[in-house]
Amino acid sequence: MGKKIGLFFGVVVLSFLLWYFFLKPHDYVVRFEVKALPGTINQTLKFWGNQLEDNEFLEQNDLLNIENRIKFNDSTYTYHWKIESQNDSISKVKVYVTDDEHSLANRLAIPFSETDFEKRTKRTVEEFTKALKDHLLSFRVTVTGKDEISSKYCACFSLKGTQREKARGMMEYYSLLSNIMAQKKVVLDGTPLLKVTKWNMQKDSISYDFCFPVIKSDSLPKTEGLSYIQIEKQTAIRAVYHGNYITSDRAWYALVDYAKKNNIAIDQKPLEIFHTNPNMGGDELQWEAEVFMPVQE
């Protein structure tokens, strides 16, 4: 009987060692919780990573799983960031890290001492969490629930790019639209708006119309690239965003999250109405935009 028990425990220990040294998919894991939605964490992680000198993003399986690789001197670390939504405001993040060149040596040393690999990994994750917390102070999103997109006739330029390039596109075409409308004395019918026509969440790319609402008439100006579209009245989920318009897509993710948790079928083509002129400067937390996510009829 004693031999059988000893054999059993021997098999268990051997199986564990085989898994730990050769089958375990990562060398180390760091966990943290933060008061932020997965979409905000996802976008902040990408922005932060792109500021690093030797960072490379490998793949994004979905919004909740991102992999990147960072070089540190003679080592290359691969990070798998797994984001889990805990409730309406809290997300848990697990960061699975592997040293591509020294994996076995790290696994041997980790149980007995705090290695340079562990210290570097903890420091890197701490640097990201600080950047994330700083970013969270720079904007506010309040989801107000179901509302309605008003019918508008608009003069628009169609653009495409990444989500982060959206604000630059708006700035470039704001002056052009303003000049065209002013020269022809076009009567405006509201503040500028942006209507997304395609959103690729996997690649963070969008196609969109940047528009001035106008009063429809037979004498509206015509110029290359300028088109007129009718935005129809439609039920939508509404949010109010305060902050720099570069990151107003944080409201998009908040609306997607709200729709998912409330079982609301949506068309992921957000519409933003800008109530503040960024050219006037001032406190960015006072900049306001209404953001709508259309509800499927």
XYZ file of C-alpha atoms in Angstrom:
297
model
C 0.000 0.000 0.000
C 2.814 2.367 0.955
C 4.585 1.737 -2.332
C 1.414 2.566 -4.272
C 0.995 5.837 -2.382
C 4.638 6.684 -2.983
C 4.308 5.837 -6.660
C 1.168 7.980 -6.921
C 2.835 11.014 -5.370
C 5.906 10.425 -7.510
C 3.781 10.500 -10.646
C 2.021 13.660 -9.423
C 5.317 15.426 -8.712
C 6.831 14.316 -12.018
C 3.730 15.455 -13.918
C 3.864 18.840 -12.206
C 7.546 19.280 -13.009
C 6.987 18.339 -16.650
C 4.129 20.851 -16.862
C 6.004 23.601 -14.993
C 9.222 23.403 -17.008
C 8.011 22.368 -20.451
C 4.253 22.720 -20.914
C 3.292 25.823 -18.924
C 2.618 28.509 -21.557
C 4.167 31.365 -19.554
C 6.972 32.003 -17.078
C 5.236 34.489 -14.804
C 1.872 36.166 -14.306
C 0.948 39.574 -12.878
C -2.629 40.422 -11.883
C -4.306 43.745 -11.175
C -7.756 45.289 -11.024
C -8.698 48.732 -12.283
C -11.824 50.852 -12.480
C -12.015 50.952 -16.270
C -13.865 49.235 -19.085
C -12.068 46.669 -21.281
C -12.180 48.945 -24.351
C -10.421 51.755 -22.500
C -7.751 49.355 -21.220
C -7.302 47.938 -24.715
C -6.806 51.327 -26.371
C -4.587 52.711 -23.600
C -2.386 49.616 -23.729
C -1.861 50.061 -27.466
C -1.066 53.764 -27.149
C 1.320 53.147 -24.234
C 3.031 50.263 -26.024
C 3.544 52.271 -29.189
C 5.490 54.872 -27.188
C 8.062 52.258 -26.133
C 11.268 52.053 -28.131
C 11.411 48.280 -28.703
C 7.781 47.210 -28.579
C 5.943 45.143 -31.177
C 2.276 44.185 -31.053
C 1.825 40.623 -32.277
C -1.893 40.007 -32.431
C -5.262 40.849 -30.977
C -7.573 37.847 -30.913
C -10.391 40.051 -29.651
C -10.894 43.119 -27.489
C -9.961 41.149 -24.359
C -6.749 39.434 -25.507
C -3.661 41.274 -26.742
C -0.082 40.078 -27.235
C 3.022 42.221 -27.534
C 6.775 41.747 -27.404
C 9.289 44.079 -25.744
C 13.089 43.861 -26.002
C 15.196 44.600 -22.907
C 18.936 44.475 -23.661
C 19.672 40.777 -24.359
C 16.171 39.568 -23.480
C 12.854 39.598 -25.298
C 9.653 39.342 -23.261
C 6.307 38.298 -24.698
C 3.217 39.608 -22.893
C -0.288 38.211 -23.176
C -2.754 40.667 -21.647
C -6.060 39.028 -20.755
C -8.815 41.485 -19.754
C -11.913 40.364 -17.862
C -14.891 42.590 -17.066
C -15.931 42.025 -13.445
C -18.917 44.391 -13.219
C -20.133 47.751 -14.561
C -16.892 49.531 -13.677
C -14.167 47.079 -12.603
C -11.948 45.014 -14.888
C -9.398 42.387 -13.915
C -6.237 42.110 -15.996
C -3.912 39.106 -16.049
C -0.551 39.569 -17.743
C 1.137 36.312 -18.753
C 4.830 36.891 -19.476
C 7.534 34.730 -21.067
C 11.239 35.461 -21.514
C 11.762 34.063 -25.002
C 15.512 33.392 -24.587
C 15.779 32.453 -20.892
C 12.509 30.744 -20.099
C 13.908 27.570 -18.511
C 16.465 29.448 -16.396
C 13.745 31.749 -15.069
C 11.473 28.849 -14.183
C 14.315 27.237 -12.236
C 15.127 30.432 -10.326
C 11.670 31.938 -9.650
C 10.684 29.568 -6.789
C 13.857 30.438 -4.855
C 14.493 34.156 -5.424
C 13.129 37.302 -7.019
C 14.811 37.327 -10.402
C 15.635 40.298 -12.620
C 12.964 38.927 -14.951
C 10.325 39.220 -12.211
C 11.479 42.709 -11.237
C 11.457 43.920 -14.843
C 8.034 42.388 -15.452
C 6.505 43.973 -12.350
C 8.057 47.335 -13.220
C 6.712 47.208 -16.783
C 3.179 46.393 -15.642
C 3.376 49.133 -12.983
C 4.430 51.636 -15.661
C 1.397 50.693 -17.723
C -1.034 50.865 -14.786
C 0.268 54.346 -13.937
C -0.249 55.468 -17.552
C -3.743 53.967 -17.492
C -4.699 55.684 -14.229
C -3.372 59.013 -15.522
C -5.448 58.582 -18.673
C -8.591 57.784 -16.682
C -8.318 61.222 -15.061
C -8.348 62.932 -18.475
C -11.919 62.116 -19.534
C -15.408 61.232 -18.281
C -18.141 59.136 -19.898
C -21.735 58.986 -18.685
C -24.145 56.608 -20.396
C -27.667 58.040 -20.150
C -29.559 55.154 -21.772
C -31.908 55.001 -24.741
C -32.493 58.219 -26.656
C -32.960 59.369 -30.228
C -30.704 60.602 -33.012
C -32.334 63.655 -34.574
C -32.868 63.935 -38.309
C -30.257 66.183 -39.938
C -29.200 67.157 -43.446
C -25.419 67.444 -43.560
C -22.507 68.625 -45.679
C -19.764 66.035 -45.274
C -16.328 64.850 -46.237
C -15.748 61.088 -46.123
C -12.525 60.036 -44.388
C -10.823 56.909 -43.108
C -7.993 56.055 -40.726
C -7.360 54.727 -37.253
C -9.524 55.672 -34.305
C -6.728 57.797 -32.882
C -6.326 59.667 -36.197
C -9.984 60.673 -36.135
C -9.415 63.981 -34.346
C -6.633 64.971 -36.758
C -8.948 64.345 -39.704
C -11.601 66.492 -38.065
C -9.141 69.337 -37.495
C -7.953 69.236 -41.113
C -11.453 69.413 -42.542
C -13.029 71.724 -39.959
C -11.408 74.815 -41.483
C -12.190 73.668 -45.021
C -15.865 73.085 -44.246
C -16.063 76.357 -42.311
C -14.632 78.331 -45.234
C -16.912 76.680 -47.804
C -20.011 77.280 -45.706
C -19.029 80.876 -44.861
C -18.221 81.831 -48.468
C -21.614 80.620 -49.684
C -23.425 81.954 -46.610
C -24.857 78.522 -45.856
C -27.175 78.429 -42.843
C -25.915 75.866 -40.339
C -28.311 73.656 -38.417
C -26.248 72.608 -35.425
C -22.697 71.862 -34.333
C -20.255 69.591 -36.226
C -20.795 65.858 -36.070
C -19.074 62.665 -37.067
C -20.863 59.586 -38.355
C -18.939 56.298 -38.434
C -19.820 54.195 -41.479
C -17.477 51.284 -40.726
C -15.689 50.273 -37.518
C -13.133 47.455 -37.564
C -12.527 46.794 -33.870
C -9.869 44.209 -34.681
C -7.690 46.761 -36.499
C -8.895 49.938 -34.714
C -9.736 51.405 -38.114
C -12.762 53.454 -39.106
C -14.406 55.018 -42.122
C -16.473 58.074 -41.266
C -18.214 61.198 -42.476
C -17.209 64.487 -40.847
C -20.125 66.845 -41.285
C -21.700 70.231 -40.709
C -25.497 70.069 -40.332
C -27.054 72.563 -42.772
C -30.453 73.817 -43.834
C -31.269 72.046 -47.083
C -31.599 74.330 -50.115
C -31.060 74.372 -53.872
C -28.066 76.695 -53.598
C -25.767 74.593 -51.429
C -22.126 74.723 -52.613
C -20.520 71.970 -54.647
C -16.839 71.145 -54.481
C -14.626 68.108 -54.969
C -15.028 65.567 -52.168
C -17.996 67.328 -50.582
C -21.205 65.333 -50.359
C -24.592 65.811 -48.733
C -26.210 63.098 -46.645
C -29.470 62.776 -44.794
C -29.200 61.416 -41.270
C -32.521 59.857 -40.383
C -34.161 59.935 -36.983
C -33.252 56.745 -35.145
C -33.382 55.168 -31.696
C -29.954 54.917 -30.085
C -28.128 54.573 -26.786
C -26.667 57.909 -25.718
C -23.584 58.858 -23.739
C -22.085 62.206 -22.784
C -18.315 62.464 -23.167
C -16.039 65.079 -21.586
C -12.383 65.225 -22.602
C -10.097 65.558 -25.594
C -11.883 64.417 -28.743
C -8.863 62.256 -29.652
C -10.150 59.704 -27.137
C -13.896 60.152 -27.517
C -13.992 56.539 -28.705
C -13.886 55.615 -25.009
C -17.592 56.432 -25.109
C -18.056 53.977 -27.983
C -16.740 51.131 -25.860
C -18.886 52.249 -22.930
C -21.972 52.114 -25.157
C -21.032 48.692 -26.554
C -20.548 47.435 -22.994
C -23.881 48.933 -21.885
C -25.694 47.337 -24.825
C -24.170 43.935 -24.107
C -25.082 44.012 -20.426
C -28.634 45.163 -21.183
C -29.229 42.788 -24.113
C -29.714 45.626 -26.613
C -28.934 44.821 -30.250
C -26.923 47.682 -31.736
C -25.403 48.751 -35.030
C -21.771 49.497 -34.176
C -21.606 52.733 -36.168
C -21.422 55.501 -33.558
C -22.393 59.105 -34.190
C -20.739 61.982 -32.313
C -22.027 65.541 -31.950
C -19.369 68.021 -30.814
C -20.509 70.900 -28.624
C -17.084 72.462 -28.008
C -14.656 73.970 -30.510
C -11.223 72.471 -29.651
C -9.525 75.399 -31.395
C -10.608 77.567 -28.462
C -8.418 75.518 -26.090
C -9.256 75.575 -22.397
C -9.791 72.756 -19.912
C -10.278 69.583 -21.956
C -12.570 68.131 -19.291
C -14.986 70.918 -20.239
C -15.081 69.775 -23.874
C -18.378 67.995 -24.433
C -19.696 65.607 -27.038
C -22.862 63.570 -27.288
C -22.207 60.063 -28.538
C -24.936 57.812 -29.932
C -24.855 54.102 -30.765
C -27.778 53.193 -33.061
C -30.151 50.473 -31.886
C -31.063 47.835 -34.447
C -34.656 48.221 -35.529
